[in-house]
Coordinates of C-alpha atoms and ligand atoms in Angstrom, one line a residue:
X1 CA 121.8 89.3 131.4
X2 CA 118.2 90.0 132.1
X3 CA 119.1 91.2 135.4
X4 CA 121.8 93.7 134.6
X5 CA 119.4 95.2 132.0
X6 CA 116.0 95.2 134.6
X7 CA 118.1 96.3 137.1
X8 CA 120.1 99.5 134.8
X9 CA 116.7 100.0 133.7
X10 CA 115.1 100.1 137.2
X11 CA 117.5 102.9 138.3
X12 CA 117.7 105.1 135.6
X13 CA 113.5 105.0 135.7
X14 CA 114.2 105.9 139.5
X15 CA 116.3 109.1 138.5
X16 CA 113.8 110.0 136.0
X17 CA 110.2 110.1 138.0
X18 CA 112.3 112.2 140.3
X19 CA 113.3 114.6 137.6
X20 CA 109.7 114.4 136.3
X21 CA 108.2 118.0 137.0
X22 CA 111.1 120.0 137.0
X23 CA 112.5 122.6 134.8
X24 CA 115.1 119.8 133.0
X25 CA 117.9 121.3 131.6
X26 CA 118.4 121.0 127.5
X27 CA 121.9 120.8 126.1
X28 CA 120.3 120.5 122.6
X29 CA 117.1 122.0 120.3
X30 CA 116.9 121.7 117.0
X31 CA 114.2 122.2 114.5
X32 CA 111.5 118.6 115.5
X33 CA 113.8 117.8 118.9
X34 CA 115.4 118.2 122.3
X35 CA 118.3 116.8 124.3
X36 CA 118.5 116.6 128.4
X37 CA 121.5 116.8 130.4
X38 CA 119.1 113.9 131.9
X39 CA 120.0 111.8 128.8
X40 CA 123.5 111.7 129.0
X41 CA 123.3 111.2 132.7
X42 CA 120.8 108.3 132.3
X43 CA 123.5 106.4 129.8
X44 CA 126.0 107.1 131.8
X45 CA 124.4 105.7 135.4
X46 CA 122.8 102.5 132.8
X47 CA 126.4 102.1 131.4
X48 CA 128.0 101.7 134.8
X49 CA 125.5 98.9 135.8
X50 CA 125.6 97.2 132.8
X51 CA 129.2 96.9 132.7
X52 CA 129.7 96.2 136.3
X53 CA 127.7 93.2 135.6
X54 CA 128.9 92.2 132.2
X55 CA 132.8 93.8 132.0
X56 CA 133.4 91.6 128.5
X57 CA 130.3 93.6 126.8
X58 CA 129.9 97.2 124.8
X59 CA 127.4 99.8 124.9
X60 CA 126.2 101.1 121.8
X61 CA 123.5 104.5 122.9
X62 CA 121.9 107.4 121.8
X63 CA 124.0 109.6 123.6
X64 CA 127.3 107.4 122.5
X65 CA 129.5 104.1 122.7
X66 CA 131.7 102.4 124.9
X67 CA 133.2 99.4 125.9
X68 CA 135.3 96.5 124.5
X69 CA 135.6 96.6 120.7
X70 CA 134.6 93.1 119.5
X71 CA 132.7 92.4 122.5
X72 CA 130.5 89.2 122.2
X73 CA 127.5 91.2 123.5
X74 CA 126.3 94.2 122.6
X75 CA 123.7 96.4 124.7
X76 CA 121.8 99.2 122.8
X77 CA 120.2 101.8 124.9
X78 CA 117.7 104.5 124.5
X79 CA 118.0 106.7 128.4
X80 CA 114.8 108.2 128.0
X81 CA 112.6 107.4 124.9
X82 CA 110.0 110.3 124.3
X83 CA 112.6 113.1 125.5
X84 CA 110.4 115.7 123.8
X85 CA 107.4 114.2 126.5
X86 CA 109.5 114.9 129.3
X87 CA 111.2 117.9 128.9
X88 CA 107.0 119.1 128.1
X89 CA 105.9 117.5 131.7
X90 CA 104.0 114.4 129.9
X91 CA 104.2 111.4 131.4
X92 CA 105.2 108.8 128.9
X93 CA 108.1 108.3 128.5
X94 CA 110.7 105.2 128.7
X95 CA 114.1 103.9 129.6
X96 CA 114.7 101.1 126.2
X97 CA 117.5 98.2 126.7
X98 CA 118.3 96.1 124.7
X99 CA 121.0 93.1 124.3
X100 CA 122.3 92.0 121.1
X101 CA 124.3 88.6 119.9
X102 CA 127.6 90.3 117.9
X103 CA 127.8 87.3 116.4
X104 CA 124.4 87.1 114.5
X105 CA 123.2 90.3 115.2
X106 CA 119.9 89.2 116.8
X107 CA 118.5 90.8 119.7
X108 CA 118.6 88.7 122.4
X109 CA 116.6 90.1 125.1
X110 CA 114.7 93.5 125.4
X111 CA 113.9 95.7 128.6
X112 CA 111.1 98.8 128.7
X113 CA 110.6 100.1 131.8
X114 CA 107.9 103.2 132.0
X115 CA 108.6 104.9 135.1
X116 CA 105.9 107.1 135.4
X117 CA 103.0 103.7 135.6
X118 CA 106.1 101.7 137.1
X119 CA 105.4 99.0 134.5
X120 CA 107.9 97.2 133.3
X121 CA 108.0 94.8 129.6
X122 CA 110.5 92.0 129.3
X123 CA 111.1 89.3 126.8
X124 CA 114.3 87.2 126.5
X125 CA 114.4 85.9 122.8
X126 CA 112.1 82.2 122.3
X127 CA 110.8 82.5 126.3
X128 CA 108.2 84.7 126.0
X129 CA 107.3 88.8 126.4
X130 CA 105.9 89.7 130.0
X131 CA 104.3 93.4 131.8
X132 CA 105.2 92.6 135.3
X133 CA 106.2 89.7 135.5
X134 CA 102.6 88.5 133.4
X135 CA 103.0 86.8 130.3
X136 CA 101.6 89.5 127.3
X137 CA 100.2 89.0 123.8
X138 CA 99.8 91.1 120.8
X139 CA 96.0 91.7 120.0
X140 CA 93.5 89.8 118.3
X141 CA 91.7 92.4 116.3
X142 CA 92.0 91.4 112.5
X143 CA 90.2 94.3 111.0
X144 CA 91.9 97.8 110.3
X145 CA 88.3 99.4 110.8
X146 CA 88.9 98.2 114.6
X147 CA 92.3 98.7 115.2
X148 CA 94.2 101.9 117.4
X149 CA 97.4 102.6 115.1
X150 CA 100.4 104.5 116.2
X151 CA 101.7 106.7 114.0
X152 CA 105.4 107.8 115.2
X153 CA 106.7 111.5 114.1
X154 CA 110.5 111.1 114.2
X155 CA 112.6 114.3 113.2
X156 CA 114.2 114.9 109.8
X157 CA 111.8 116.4 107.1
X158 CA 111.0 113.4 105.0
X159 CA 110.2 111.0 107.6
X160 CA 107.3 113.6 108.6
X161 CA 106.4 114.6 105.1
X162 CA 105.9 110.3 104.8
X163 CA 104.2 110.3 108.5
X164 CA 101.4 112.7 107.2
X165 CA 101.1 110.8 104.4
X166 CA 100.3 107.7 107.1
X167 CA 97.4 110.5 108.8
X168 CA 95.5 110.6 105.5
X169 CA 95.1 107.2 105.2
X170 CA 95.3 105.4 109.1
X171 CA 93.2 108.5 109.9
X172 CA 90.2 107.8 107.8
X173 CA 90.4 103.6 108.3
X174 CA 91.2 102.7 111.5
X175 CA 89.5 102.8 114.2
X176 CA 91.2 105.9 115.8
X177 CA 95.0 106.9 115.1
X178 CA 97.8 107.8 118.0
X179 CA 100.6 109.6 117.9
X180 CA 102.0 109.1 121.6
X181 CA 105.6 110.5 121.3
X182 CA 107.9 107.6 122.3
X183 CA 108.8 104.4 119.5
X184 CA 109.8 102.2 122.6
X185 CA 106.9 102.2 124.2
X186 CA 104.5 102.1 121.1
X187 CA 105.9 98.7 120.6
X188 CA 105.7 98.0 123.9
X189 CA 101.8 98.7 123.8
X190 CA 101.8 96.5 120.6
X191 CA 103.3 93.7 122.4
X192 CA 101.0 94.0 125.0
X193 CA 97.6 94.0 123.1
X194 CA 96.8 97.7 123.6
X195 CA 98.0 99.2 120.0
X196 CA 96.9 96.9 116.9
X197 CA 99.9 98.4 115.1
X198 CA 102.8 100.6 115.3
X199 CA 104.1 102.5 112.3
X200 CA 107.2 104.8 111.8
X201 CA 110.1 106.0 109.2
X202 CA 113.2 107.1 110.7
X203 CA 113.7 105.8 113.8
X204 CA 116.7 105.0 115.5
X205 CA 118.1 101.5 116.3
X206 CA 118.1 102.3 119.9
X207 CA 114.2 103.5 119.7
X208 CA 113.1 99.9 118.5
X209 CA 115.8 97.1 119.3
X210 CA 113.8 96.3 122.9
X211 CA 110.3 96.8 121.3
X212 CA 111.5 94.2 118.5
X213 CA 112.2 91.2 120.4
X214 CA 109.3 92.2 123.0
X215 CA 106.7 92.5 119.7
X216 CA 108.4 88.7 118.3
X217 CA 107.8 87.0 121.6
X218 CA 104.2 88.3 122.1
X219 CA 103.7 87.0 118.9
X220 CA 103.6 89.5 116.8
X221 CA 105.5 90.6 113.6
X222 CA 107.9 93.3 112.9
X223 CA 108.6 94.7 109.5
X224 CA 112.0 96.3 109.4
X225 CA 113.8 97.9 106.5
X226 CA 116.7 100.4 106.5
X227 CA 116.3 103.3 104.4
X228 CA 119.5 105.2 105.0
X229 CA 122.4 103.8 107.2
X230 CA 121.3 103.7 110.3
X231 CA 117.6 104.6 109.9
X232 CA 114.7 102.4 110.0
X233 CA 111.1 102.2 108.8
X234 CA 109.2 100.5 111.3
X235 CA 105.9 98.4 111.1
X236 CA 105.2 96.4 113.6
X237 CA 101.6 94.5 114.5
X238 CA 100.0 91.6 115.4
X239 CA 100.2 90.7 111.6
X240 CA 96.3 89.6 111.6
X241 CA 94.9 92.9 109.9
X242 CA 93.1 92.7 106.9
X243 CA 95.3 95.8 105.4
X244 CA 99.0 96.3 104.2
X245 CA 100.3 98.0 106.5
X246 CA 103.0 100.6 105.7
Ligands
IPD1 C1 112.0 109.5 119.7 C2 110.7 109.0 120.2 C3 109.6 109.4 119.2 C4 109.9 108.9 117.8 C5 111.3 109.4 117.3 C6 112.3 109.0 118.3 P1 113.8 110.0 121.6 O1 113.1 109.0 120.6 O2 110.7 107.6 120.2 O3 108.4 108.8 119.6 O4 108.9 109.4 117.0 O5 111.5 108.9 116.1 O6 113.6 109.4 117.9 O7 114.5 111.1 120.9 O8 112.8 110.5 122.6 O9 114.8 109.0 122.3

């Protein structure tokens, strides 16, 4: 399964550092985000090669489901995490897949692929987390006073009211605070050692279900709670720092 999703990840990352410096066209803009014709086409192409590969599976995405209805596996897929980065011409900006067990609901393996630095995270659930094919670790760092703490803005009114909130206080005791515009690879980073921590309220499924695994398998440990159906509060870290993080 690992290859259909490096290799549907692979190709929509392709499309999208093509696209990357032209005017993108938006089909969507509301008040705190944007929509690309690019993210519908990006499912679409990822769909195709995921279920040319796995016909028995379904596709649950940010831009809509498909496939077989009691499907065994199920692959959730964020086309282009950090949409508002792209459509501004900033490159960060990921293609998230992730496949899940139906049957116990675990995520099983979890793909990142950042086109613009062609790096690529992969874990596959109890073998490990890896950046290129090198096996990654979350970080070491133990005190908040040293840690680099993400801070995600997601879009309705009380997650950001609740993400300033998180400014006052990661502001003034970590080491520095970052607010970097895409969930995916802010767990991504975390898995690999270069955030201490990752924080966010309502995020999508398809913004964290590859991050999770790849943060478990680096070793690290992910808080997750629904609020409202659907939307998640995130923290995940290496779970060594000397603060409750929340
Ligand atoms: C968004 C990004 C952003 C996060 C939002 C997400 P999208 O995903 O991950 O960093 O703060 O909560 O919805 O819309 O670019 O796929």
């Amino acid at each position: 399964m690992i290859y259909a999703a490096i290799t549907a990840a692979l190709a929509a990352g392709d499309r999208l550092r093509h696209a990357f410096g032209s005017e993108l066209a938006a089909t969507e803009h509301t008040a705190h985000d944007v929509k690309l014709v690019a993210d519908k086409e990006c499912q679409d192409l990822i769909y195709g090669i995921l279920l040319q590969h796995h016909p028995d599976s379904a596709c649950l995405g940010e831009e809509g489901d498909i496939g077989k209805p009691g499907a065994p596996i199920e692959w959730i897929v964020d086309p282009i995490d950090g949409t508002m980065n792209l459509a501004h011409n900033i490159p960060h900006f990921c293609v998230s897949i992730a496949a899940r067990d139906a049957a116990t609901q675990k995520i099983v393996l979890g793909v990142i692929y950042d086109p613009m630095r062609d790096e690529l995270f992969t874990a596959v659930r109890g073998s490990g987390a890896w950046l290129n094919g090198q096996p990654i670790q979350v970080s070491r760092r133990d005190k908040l006073s040293d840690a680099v703490v993400a801070v995600g803005f997601a879009k309705s009114q009380d997650s950001i009211d609740h993400c300033l909130k998180l400014y006052a206080v990661y502001g003034n005791q970590a080491k520095k605070l970052r607010a970097m515009g895409s969930a995916a690879l802010d767990l991504a980073y975390v898995a690999a050692g270069r955030l201490d921590a990752y924080i966010e309220q309502g995020v999508n499924l398809w913004d964290i279900a590859a991050g999770w695994v790849l943060v478990e398998e680096a070793g690290g440990v992910m808080e997750i709670e629904q609020k409202i159906k659907g939307k998640y509060k995130v923290c995940a870290s290496s779970g060594r720092i000397d603060y409750p993080l929340k």
